[in-house]
Amino acid sequence: MGSRFDITVVAKDQISADTYIDAAITEIQRIEKLISSWDKESQTSLINSNAGIQPVKVDDELFGLVQRAIGISKLTDGAFDISYASMDRIWKFDGSMTQMPSASEIKASVAKVGYKNIILNKEESTVFLSQKGMKIGFGAIGKGYAADKAKKLLISKGVTAGIINASGDMNTWGKQPDGSDWKVAITNPLNKNNAFALLPVIDKAVVTSGNYEKYVIFDDKRYAHIIDPRTGYPATGIVSVTVFAPKAELADALATSVFVMGIEVGLNRINQLASIECIIVDDQGNIHTSNTIKIDNQ
Ligand code: ADP
Ligand code: MG
């Protein structure tokens, strides 16, 4: 999936633990085959190559994922949008950009983006991208989905506790062998040596979005690598967003969404959702939390 997965299981011996971990890896690889945009043979690539041409019949599983992704687009007023993949990549975050693109270039870069042009037909189980050149991608939800599925599989096999860690996106269940809860340390990306919170993760997922190394500065404004699919402008003001949710899929998607929505709108939206919490680090190093999180601000 282009990202590293670390799998931890609590089991009675090494051999059974290895068997469980192998099963989880097989499951993650199966999902990758379904949702990868790189694999030309994947159902996702077929949807993309048929954009503006015809609907594509897909597995129920992929249909459901697209349907839930559209649901998150509605929930976030389009801040989250799997058709972000149709964007022209005019922004570079590797230091190679010397000037800001023009307003019209930026606007044009998102002309094909729009979740409302993803047409679903439940009876036929088809997905149709109605505009030529449109594309979808699961970069901000796929890792979480795969982690949820791997967790579900292991629970169904009787594994009582574990962690699926998808490059820092954590999904836990059960307790540690000594009976204590799994805990996650939250660090400030601007001061990595100093974890500012150690929080229990009881049967839920914790996902962080943010790559403080990938950004570009124009006129003293720091533009982050996550782009608002509605405007074409990169998100500003935030260096990392951590979301706690019952499912990794939702946590993954919401972390990216809050990045795009910004501190105020993002926290507002999170505060309206039951069982979902969020911690934001802004580009000044300040920490903002949703209502139910209590940490000592440093
Ligand atoms: P990470 O790479 O740390 O997992 P995110 O979880 O925030 O970062 O996901 C970023 C990825 O999500 C991008 O690389 C891209 O593939 C995809 N993406 C970016 N912006 C959006 C968006 N607004 N809506 C949906 N997906 C997005
Ligand atoms: Mg994400």
mmCIF file of C-alpha atoms and ligand atoms in Angstrom:
data_model
loop_
_atom_site.group_PDB
_atom_site.id
_atom_site.type_symbol
_atom_site.label_atom_id
_atom_site.label_comp_id
_atom_site.label_asym_id
_atom_site.label_seq_id
_atom_site.Cartn_x
_atom_site.Cartn_y
_atom_site.Cartn_z
ATOM 1 C CA MET A 1 0.000 0.000 0.000
ATOM 2 C CA GLY A 2 3.053 2.163 -0.319
ATOM 3 C CA SER A 3 3.235 2.267 3.437
ATOM 4 C CA ARG A 4 4.613 0.120 6.166
ATOM 5 C CA PHE A 5 2.316 -2.006 8.328
ATOM 6 C CA ASP A 6 3.445 -3.311 11.715
ATOM 7 C CA ILE A 7 1.246 -5.948 13.256
ATOM 8 C CA THR A 8 1.276 -6.868 16.935
ATOM 9 C CA VAL A 9 -0.796 -9.726 18.341
ATOM 10 C CA VAL A 10 -1.152 -11.188 21.799
ATOM 11 C CA ALA A 11 -1.019 -14.990 21.410
ATOM 12 C CA LYS A 12 -0.076 -18.019 23.460
ATOM 13 C CA ASP A 13 3.081 -18.805 21.516
ATOM 14 C CA GLN A 14 5.279 -17.603 18.675
ATOM 15 C CA ILE A 15 3.957 -20.102 16.139
ATOM 16 C CA SER A 16 0.331 -19.110 16.510
ATOM 17 C CA ALA A 17 1.286 -15.426 16.575
ATOM 18 C CA ASP A 18 3.162 -15.839 13.276
ATOM 19 C CA THR A 19 0.176 -17.587 11.708
ATOM 20 C CA TYR A 20 -2.126 -14.765 12.734
ATOM 21 C CA ILE A 21 0.260 -12.123 11.434
ATOM 22 C CA ASP A 22 0.591 -13.940 8.098
ATOM 23 C CA ALA A 23 -3.205 -14.002 7.783
ATOM 24 C CA ALA A 24 -3.361 -10.248 8.444
ATOM 25 C CA ILE A 25 -0.684 -9.577 5.816
ATOM 26 C CA THR A 26 -2.569 -11.651 3.244
ATOM 27 C CA GLU A 27 -5.712 -9.649 3.988
ATOM 28 C CA ILE A 28 -3.915 -6.317 3.593
ATOM 29 C CA GLN A 29 -2.407 -7.451 0.290
ATOM 30 C CA ARG A 30 -5.834 -8.547 -0.940
ATOM 31 C CA ILE A 31 -7.235 -5.081 -0.208
ATOM 32 C CA GLU A 32 -4.288 -3.396 -1.862
ATOM 33 C CA LYS A 33 -5.081 -5.287 -5.073
ATOM 34 C CA LEU A 34 -8.599 -3.910 -4.977
ATOM 35 C CA ILE A 35 -7.930 -0.258 -4.193
ATOM 36 C CA SER A 36 -4.511 0.428 -5.667
ATOM 37 C CA SER A 37 -4.375 3.130 -8.334
ATOM 38 C CA TRP A 38 -0.914 1.977 -9.436
ATOM 39 C CA ASP A 39 -1.946 -1.559 -10.287
ATOM 40 C CA LYS A 40 -3.425 -1.171 -13.784
ATOM 41 C CA GLU A 41 -5.492 -4.325 -13.283
ATOM 42 C CA SER A 42 -7.184 -3.229 -10.076
ATOM 43 C CA GLN A 43 -10.903 -2.473 -10.024
ATOM 44 C CA THR A 44 -10.032 1.057 -8.959
ATOM 45 C CA SER A 45 -7.874 1.542 -12.063
ATOM 46 C CA LEU A 46 -10.717 0.198 -14.199
ATOM 47 C CA ILE A 47 -13.077 2.778 -12.715
ATOM 48 C CA ASN A 48 -10.529 5.478 -13.546
ATOM 49 C CA SER A 49 -9.779 4.322 -17.079
ATOM 50 C CA ASN A 50 -13.520 4.271 -17.812
ATOM 51 C CA ALA A 51 -14.114 7.825 -16.616
ATOM 52 C CA GLY A 52 -16.514 9.594 -18.955
ATOM 53 C CA ILE A 53 -17.009 6.313 -20.848
ATOM 54 C CA GLN A 54 -19.012 3.800 -18.839
ATOM 55 C CA PRO A 55 -19.902 2.514 -15.367
ATOM 56 C CA VAL A 56 -17.700 -0.281 -14.016
ATOM 57 C CA LYS A 57 -19.027 -3.227 -12.051
ATOM 58 C CA VAL A 58 -17.115 -3.685 -8.799
ATOM 59 C CA ASP A 59 -17.104 -5.957 -5.753
ATOM 60 C CA ASP A 60 -19.569 -5.051 -3.010
ATOM 61 C CA GLU A 61 -16.613 -4.283 -0.826
ATOM 62 C CA LEU A 62 -15.209 -1.591 -3.129
ATOM 63 C CA PHE A 63 -18.691 -0.240 -3.806
ATOM 64 C CA GLY A 64 -19.213 0.142 -0.052
ATOM 65 C CA LEU A 65 -15.886 1.910 0.386
ATOM 66 C CA VAL A 66 -16.685 4.417 -2.372
ATOM 67 C CA GLN A 67 -20.137 4.947 -0.892
ATOM 68 C CA ARG A 68 -18.728 5.633 2.580
ATOM 69 C CA ALA A 69 -16.086 7.947 1.096
ATOM 70 C CA ILE A 70 -18.856 9.978 -0.541
ATOM 71 C CA GLY A 71 -20.620 10.052 2.830
ATOM 72 C CA ILE A 72 -17.484 11.590 4.370
ATOM 73 C CA SER A 73 -17.370 14.150 1.540
ATOM 74 C CA LYS A 74 -20.900 15.195 2.474
ATOM 75 C CA LEU A 75 -19.999 15.307 6.157
ATOM 76 C CA THR A 76 -17.009 17.564 5.461
ATOM 77 C CA ASP A 77 -18.589 19.744 2.761
ATOM 78 C CA GLY A 78 -16.189 18.327 0.202
ATOM 79 C CA ALA A 79 -12.977 18.850 2.201
ATOM 80 C CA PHE A 80 -12.561 15.098 1.853
ATOM 81 C CA ASP A 81 -12.921 13.920 -1.719
ATOM 82 C CA ILE A 82 -11.542 10.710 -3.236
ATOM 83 C CA SER A 83 -11.700 12.403 -6.647
ATOM 84 C CA TYR A 84 -8.844 14.656 -5.381
ATOM 85 C CA ALA A 85 -6.813 12.292 -7.588
ATOM 86 C CA SER A 86 -8.113 14.157 -10.680
ATOM 87 C CA MET A 87 -6.161 17.233 -9.612
ATOM 88 C CA ASP A 88 -3.295 18.471 -11.778
ATOM 89 C CA ARG A 89 -0.185 18.292 -9.641
ATOM 90 C CA ILE A 90 0.881 21.909 -9.909
ATOM 91 C CA TRP A 91 2.193 22.101 -6.341
ATOM 92 C CA LYS A 92 5.554 20.547 -5.494
ATOM 93 C CA PHE A 93 6.664 20.116 -1.935
ATOM 94 C CA ASP A 94 10.228 18.980 -2.579
ATOM 95 C CA GLY A 95 11.791 22.434 -2.614
ATOM 96 C CA SER A 96 11.648 22.744 -6.405
ATOM 97 C CA MET A 97 8.926 25.419 -6.567
ATOM 98 C CA THR A 98 10.194 28.946 -7.055
ATOM 99 C CA GLN A 99 6.938 30.843 -7.412
ATOM 100 C CA MET A 100 3.330 30.458 -6.535
ATOM 101 C CA PRO A 101 1.078 29.240 -9.348
ATOM 102 C CA SER A 102 -1.373 31.854 -10.648
ATOM 103 C CA ALA A 103 -4.933 31.976 -9.341
ATOM 104 C CA SER A 104 -6.267 30.735 -12.672
ATOM 105 C CA GLU A 105 -3.800 27.839 -12.803
ATOM 106 C CA ILE A 106 -4.841 26.864 -9.290
ATOM 107 C CA LYS A 107 -8.527 27.013 -10.158
ATOM 108 C CA ALA A 108 -8.002 25.000 -13.339
ATOM 109 C CA SER A 109 -6.048 22.324 -11.445
ATOM 110 C CA VAL A 110 -9.212 21.181 -9.636
ATOM 111 C CA ALA A 111 -11.625 21.471 -12.576
ATOM 112 C CA LYS A 112 -12.159 17.705 -12.718
ATOM 113 C CA VAL A 113 -12.418 17.191 -8.971
ATOM 114 C CA GLY A 114 -15.890 16.685 -7.539
ATOM 115 C CA TYR A 115 -17.383 13.796 -5.602
ATOM 116 C CA LYS A 116 -20.831 14.693 -6.963
ATOM 117 C CA ASN A 117 -19.645 13.357 -10.315
ATOM 118 C CA ILE A 118 -19.049 9.896 -8.846
ATOM 119 C CA ILE A 119 -22.222 8.082 -9.837
ATOM 120 C CA LEU A 120 -23.176 4.946 -7.915
ATOM 121 C CA ASN A 121 -25.684 2.314 -8.927
ATOM 122 C CA LYS A 122 -26.368 -0.010 -6.032
ATOM 123 C CA GLU A 123 -28.488 -2.546 -7.935
ATOM 124 C CA GLU A 124 -25.794 -3.011 -10.567
ATOM 125 C CA SER A 125 -22.958 -2.452 -8.091
ATOM 126 C CA THR A 126 -21.318 -0.022 -10.499
ATOM 127 C CA VAL A 127 -19.220 3.085 -10.088
ATOM 128 C CA PHE A 128 -19.136 5.680 -12.859
ATOM 129 C CA LEU A 129 -16.952 8.774 -13.016
ATOM 130 C CA SER A 130 -19.053 10.981 -15.237
ATOM 131 C CA GLN A 131 -16.290 13.336 -16.428
ATOM 132 C CA LYS A 132 -13.486 12.341 -18.766
ATOM 133 C CA GLY A 133 -10.115 12.560 -17.042
ATOM 134 C CA MET A 134 -11.627 12.077 -13.585
ATOM 135 C CA LYS A 135 -9.864 9.764 -11.151
ATOM 136 C CA ILE A 136 -10.392 8.473 -7.658
ATOM 137 C CA GLY A 137 -7.733 7.462 -5.147
ATOM 138 C CA PHE A 138 -7.880 6.002 -1.662
ATOM 139 C CA GLY A 139 -4.719 7.651 -0.300
ATOM 140 C CA ALA A 140 -6.527 9.166 2.663
ATOM 141 C CA ILE A 141 -8.793 6.259 3.582
ATOM 142 C CA GLY A 142 -7.337 3.016 2.226
ATOM 143 C CA LYS A 143 -4.742 2.472 4.915
ATOM 144 C CA GLY A 144 -7.414 2.854 7.567
ATOM 145 C CA TYR A 145 -9.793 0.538 5.750
ATOM 146 C CA ALA A 146 -7.111 -2.142 5.407
ATOM 147 C CA ALA A 147 -6.262 -1.806 9.102
ATOM 148 C CA ASP A 148 -9.927 -2.232 10.070
ATOM 149 C CA LYS A 149 -10.250 -5.329 7.894
ATOM 150 C CA ALA A 150 -7.048 -6.882 9.263
ATOM 151 C CA LYS A 151 -8.247 -6.225 12.808
ATOM 152 C CA LYS A 152 -11.656 -7.737 12.052
ATOM 153 C CA LEU A 153 -10.072 -10.829 10.560
ATOM 154 C CA LEU A 154 -7.807 -11.372 13.564
ATOM 155 C CA ILE A 155 -10.691 -10.922 16.004
ATOM 156 C CA SER A 156 -12.706 -13.476 14.019
ATOM 157 C CA LYS A 157 -9.801 -15.909 14.405
ATOM 158 C CA GLY A 158 -9.945 -15.472 18.166
ATOM 159 C CA VAL A 159 -7.057 -13.062 18.682
ATOM 160 C CA THR A 160 -7.965 -11.229 21.879
ATOM 161 C CA ALA A 161 -5.637 -8.236 21.605
ATOM 162 C CA GLY A 162 -3.377 -6.512 19.158
ATOM 163 C CA ILE A 163 -2.329 -3.453 17.233
ATOM 164 C CA ILE A 164 -2.363 -2.815 13.512
ATOM 165 C CA ASN A 165 0.024 0.062 12.914
ATOM 166 C CA ALA A 166 -0.158 1.417 9.382
ATOM 167 C CA SER A 167 2.790 3.844 9.287
ATOM 168 C CA GLY A 168 1.722 5.460 12.534
ATOM 169 C CA ASP A 169 -2.001 5.000 12.041
ATOM 170 C CA MET A 170 -2.823 2.825 15.042
ATOM 171 C CA ASN A 171 -5.776 0.487 15.393
ATOM 172 C CA THR A 172 -6.000 -1.467 18.647
ATOM 173 C CA TRP A 173 -8.167 -3.967 20.454
ATOM 174 C CA GLY A 174 -7.985 -5.777 23.781
ATOM 175 C CA LYS A 175 -5.317 -5.111 26.371
ATOM 176 C CA GLN A 176 -1.608 -5.683 26.804
ATOM 177 C CA PRO A 177 -0.647 -9.054 28.348
ATOM 178 C CA ASP A 178 -0.091 -7.343 31.729
ATOM 179 C CA GLY A 179 -3.704 -6.118 31.665
ATOM 180 C CA SER A 180 -2.911 -2.496 30.921
ATOM 181 C CA ASP A 181 -4.418 -0.501 28.058
ATOM 182 C CA TRP A 182 -2.531 0.172 24.852
ATOM 183 C CA LYS A 183 -1.345 3.765 24.877
ATOM 184 C CA VAL A 184 -0.276 6.167 22.198
ATOM 185 C CA ALA A 185 2.202 8.998 22.612
ATOM 186 C CA ILE A 186 1.369 12.185 20.737
ATOM 187 C CA THR A 187 4.320 14.348 19.771
ATOM 188 C CA ASN A 188 4.529 17.852 18.466
ATOM 189 C CA PRO A 189 6.124 17.568 15.011
ATOM 190 C CA LEU A 190 7.901 20.862 15.654
ATOM 191 C CA ASN A 191 9.521 19.405 18.785
ATOM 192 C CA LYS A 192 9.691 15.673 18.275
ATOM 193 C CA ASN A 193 11.669 14.784 21.396
ATOM 194 C CA ASN A 194 8.881 15.923 23.587
ATOM 195 C CA ALA A 195 5.704 13.803 23.643
ATOM 196 C CA PHE A 196 2.987 16.044 25.049
ATOM 197 C CA ALA A 197 0.396 13.405 25.702
ATOM 198 C CA LEU A 198 0.224 9.702 26.432
ATOM 199 C CA LEU A 199 -3.337 8.589 25.874
ATOM 200 C CA PRO A 200 -5.020 5.196 26.274
ATOM 201 C CA VAL A 201 -6.413 3.670 23.078
ATOM 202 C CA ILE A 202 -9.165 1.303 24.098
ATOM 203 C CA ASP A 203 -10.518 -0.652 21.157
ATOM 204 C CA LYS A 204 -10.256 2.208 18.715
ATOM 205 C CA ALA A 205 -8.067 3.823 16.112
ATOM 206 C CA VAL A 206 -5.733 6.796 16.281
ATOM 207 C CA VAL A 207 -4.596 8.312 13.024
ATOM 208 C CA THR A 208 -2.266 11.230 12.441
ATOM 209 C CA SER A 209 -2.168 13.194 9.247
ATOM 210 C CA GLY A 210 0.637 15.555 8.680
ATOM 211 C CA ASN A 211 4.002 15.632 7.182
ATOM 212 C CA TYR A 212 5.708 18.648 8.574
ATOM 213 C CA GLU A 213 8.614 18.146 6.217
ATOM 214 C CA LYS A 214 6.472 18.492 3.111
ATOM 215 C CA TYR A 215 5.499 22.111 2.641
ATOM 216 C CA VAL A 216 6.390 25.211 0.673
ATOM 217 C CA ILE A 217 6.565 28.841 1.847
ATOM 218 C CA PHE A 218 5.427 31.844 -0.208
ATOM 219 C CA ASP A 219 5.225 35.334 1.336
ATOM 220 C CA ASP A 220 5.857 33.909 4.821
ATOM 221 C CA LYS A 221 2.849 31.620 4.499
ATOM 222 C CA ARG A 222 3.424 27.920 4.961
ATOM 223 C CA TYR A 223 1.483 25.721 2.523
ATOM 224 C CA ALA A 224 1.163 22.082 3.616
ATOM 225 C CA HIS A 225 1.215 19.099 1.252
ATOM 226 C CA ILE A 226 -2.498 18.412 1.656
ATOM 227 C CA ILE A 227 -4.521 20.365 -0.900
ATOM 228 C CA ASP A 228 -8.074 21.577 -0.537
ATOM 229 C CA PRO A 229 -9.841 19.742 -3.382
ATOM 230 C CA ARG A 230 -12.457 22.517 -3.591
ATOM 231 C CA THR A 231 -10.049 25.358 -4.251
ATOM 232 C CA GLY A 232 -6.739 23.826 -5.328
ATOM 233 C CA TYR A 233 -4.912 25.699 -2.558
ATOM 234 C CA PRO A 234 -2.822 23.770 -0.045
ATOM 235 C CA ALA A 235 -3.996 23.724 3.558
ATOM 236 C CA THR A 236 -2.398 26.322 5.818
ATOM 237 C CA GLY A 237 -2.022 26.830 9.539
ATOM 238 C CA ILE A 238 -1.760 23.188 10.648
ATOM 239 C CA VAL A 239 1.222 20.851 10.934
ATOM 240 C CA SER A 240 -0.525 17.775 12.267
ATOM 241 C CA VAL A 241 -3.959 16.403 13.012
ATOM 242 C CA THR A 242 -4.588 13.347 15.164
ATOM 243 C CA VAL A 243 -8.052 11.800 15.153
ATOM 244 C CA PHE A 244 -9.406 9.141 17.527
ATOM 245 C CA ALA A 245 -12.373 7.152 16.207
ATOM 246 C CA PRO A 246 -13.947 3.715 16.604
ATOM 247 C CA LYS A 247 -12.773 2.781 13.093
ATOM 248 C CA ALA A 248 -9.436 3.515 11.427
ATOM 249 C CA GLU A 249 -11.151 4.182 8.106
ATOM 250 C CA LEU A 250 -13.078 7.138 9.516
ATOM 251 C CA ALA A 251 -10.136 8.341 11.604
ATOM 252 C CA ASP A 252 -7.903 8.259 8.519
ATOM 253 C CA ALA A 253 -10.346 10.195 6.353
ATOM 254 C CA LEU A 254 -11.192 12.721 9.066
ATOM 255 C CA ALA A 255 -7.547 13.455 9.858
ATOM 256 C CA THR A 256 -7.008 14.544 6.256
ATOM 257 C CA SER A 257 -10.350 16.398 6.273
ATOM 258 C CA VAL A 258 -9.560 18.416 9.399
ATOM 259 C CA PHE A 259 -6.255 19.394 7.817
ATOM 260 C CA VAL A 260 -8.199 20.837 4.902
ATOM 261 C CA MET A 261 -11.027 22.364 6.968
ATOM 262 C CA GLY A 262 -8.635 24.194 9.278
ATOM 263 C CA ILE A 263 -8.602 24.531 13.053
ATOM 264 C CA GLU A 264 -11.909 26.215 13.705
ATOM 265 C CA VAL A 265 -14.172 24.450 11.225
ATOM 266 C CA GLY A 266 -12.357 21.154 11.796
ATOM 267 C CA LEU A 267 -12.789 21.171 15.585
ATOM 268 C CA ASN A 268 -16.351 22.300 15.224
ATOM 269 C CA ARG A 269 -17.172 19.400 12.958
ATOM 270 C CA ILE A 270 -15.376 16.875 15.180
ATOM 271 C CA ASN A 271 -17.206 18.165 18.256
ATOM 272 C CA GLN A 272 -20.490 17.334 16.579
ATOM 273 C CA LEU A 273 -19.554 13.693 16.052
ATOM 274 C CA ALA A 274 -20.052 11.160 18.830
ATOM 275 C CA SER A 275 -17.027 9.043 19.879
ATOM 276 C CA ILE A 276 -14.614 11.060 17.769
ATOM 277 C CA GLU A 277 -11.844 13.194 19.163
ATOM 278 C CA CYS A 278 -9.091 15.253 17.683
ATOM 279 C CA ILE A 279 -5.803 16.961 18.516
ATOM 280 C CA ILE A 280 -4.380 19.627 16.216
ATOM 281 C CA VAL A 281 -0.879 21.112 16.283
ATOM 282 C CA ASP A 282 -0.781 24.439 14.477
ATOM 283 C CA ASP A 283 2.205 25.885 12.652
ATOM 284 C CA GLN A 284 3.122 27.975 15.689
ATOM 285 C CA GLY A 285 3.406 24.804 17.776
ATOM 286 C CA ASN A 286 0.143 25.454 19.664
ATOM 287 C CA ILE A 287 -2.086 22.532 20.544
ATOM 288 C CA HIS A 288 -5.855 22.558 20.006
ATOM 289 C CA THR A 289 -8.154 19.750 21.142
ATOM 290 C CA SER A 290 -11.760 18.752 20.672
ATOM 291 C CA ASN A 291 -14.027 19.110 23.713
ATOM 292 C CA THR A 292 -13.557 15.711 25.297
ATOM 293 C CA ILE A 293 -9.770 15.521 25.196
ATOM 294 C CA LYS A 294 -7.993 16.727 28.278
ATOM 295 C CA ILE A 295 -4.249 17.143 28.081
ATOM 296 C CA ASP A 296 -1.795 19.390 29.839
ATOM 297 C CA ASN A 297 -0.916 22.013 27.293
ATOM 298 C CA GLN A 298 2.798 22.700 27.294
HETATM 299 P P1 ADP B 1 -0.465 10.248 5.141
HETATM 300 O O1 ADP B 1 0.291 10.189 3.865
HETATM 301 O O2 ADP B 1 0.323 10.740 6.290
HETATM 302 O O3 ADP B 1 -1.305 9.053 5.426
HETATM 303 P P2 ADP B 1 -2.980 11.483 4.890
HETATM 304 O O4 ADP B 1 -3.606 10.375 5.641
HETATM 305 O O5 ADP B 1 -3.377 12.851 5.273
HETATM 306 O O6 ADP B 1 -1.425 11.434 4.909
HETATM 307 O O7 ADP B 1 -3.345 11.245 3.396
HETATM 308 C C1 ADP B 1 -2.803 12.051 2.414
HETATM 309 C C2 ADP B 1 -3.158 11.404 1.110
HETATM 310 O O8 ADP B 1 -4.542 11.486 0.920
HETATM 311 C C3 ADP B 1 -2.566 12.157 -0.052
HETATM 312 O O9 ADP B 1 -1.304 11.661 -0.359
HETATM 313 C C4 ADP B 1 -3.566 11.880 -1.121
HETATM 314 O O10 ADP B 1 -3.340 10.578 -1.651
HETATM 315 C C5 ADP B 1 -4.878 11.822 -0.407
HETATM 316 N N1 ADP B 1 -5.595 13.104 -0.308
HETATM 317 C C6 ADP B 1 -5.057 14.332 -0.245
HETATM 318 N N2 ADP B 1 -5.991 15.261 -0.108
HETATM 319 C C7 ADP B 1 -7.171 14.625 -0.044
HETATM 320 C C8 ADP B 1 -8.523 15.061 0.121
HETATM 321 N N3 ADP B 1 -8.819 16.331 0.276
HETATM 322 N N4 ADP B 1 -9.486 14.126 0.122
HETATM 323 C C9 ADP B 1 -9.186 12.829 -0.016
HETATM 324 N N5 ADP B 1 -7.930 12.351 -0.167
HETATM 325 C C10 ADP B 1 -6.929 13.237 -0.179
HETATM 326 MG MG MG B 2 -5.093 9.777 6.395
#
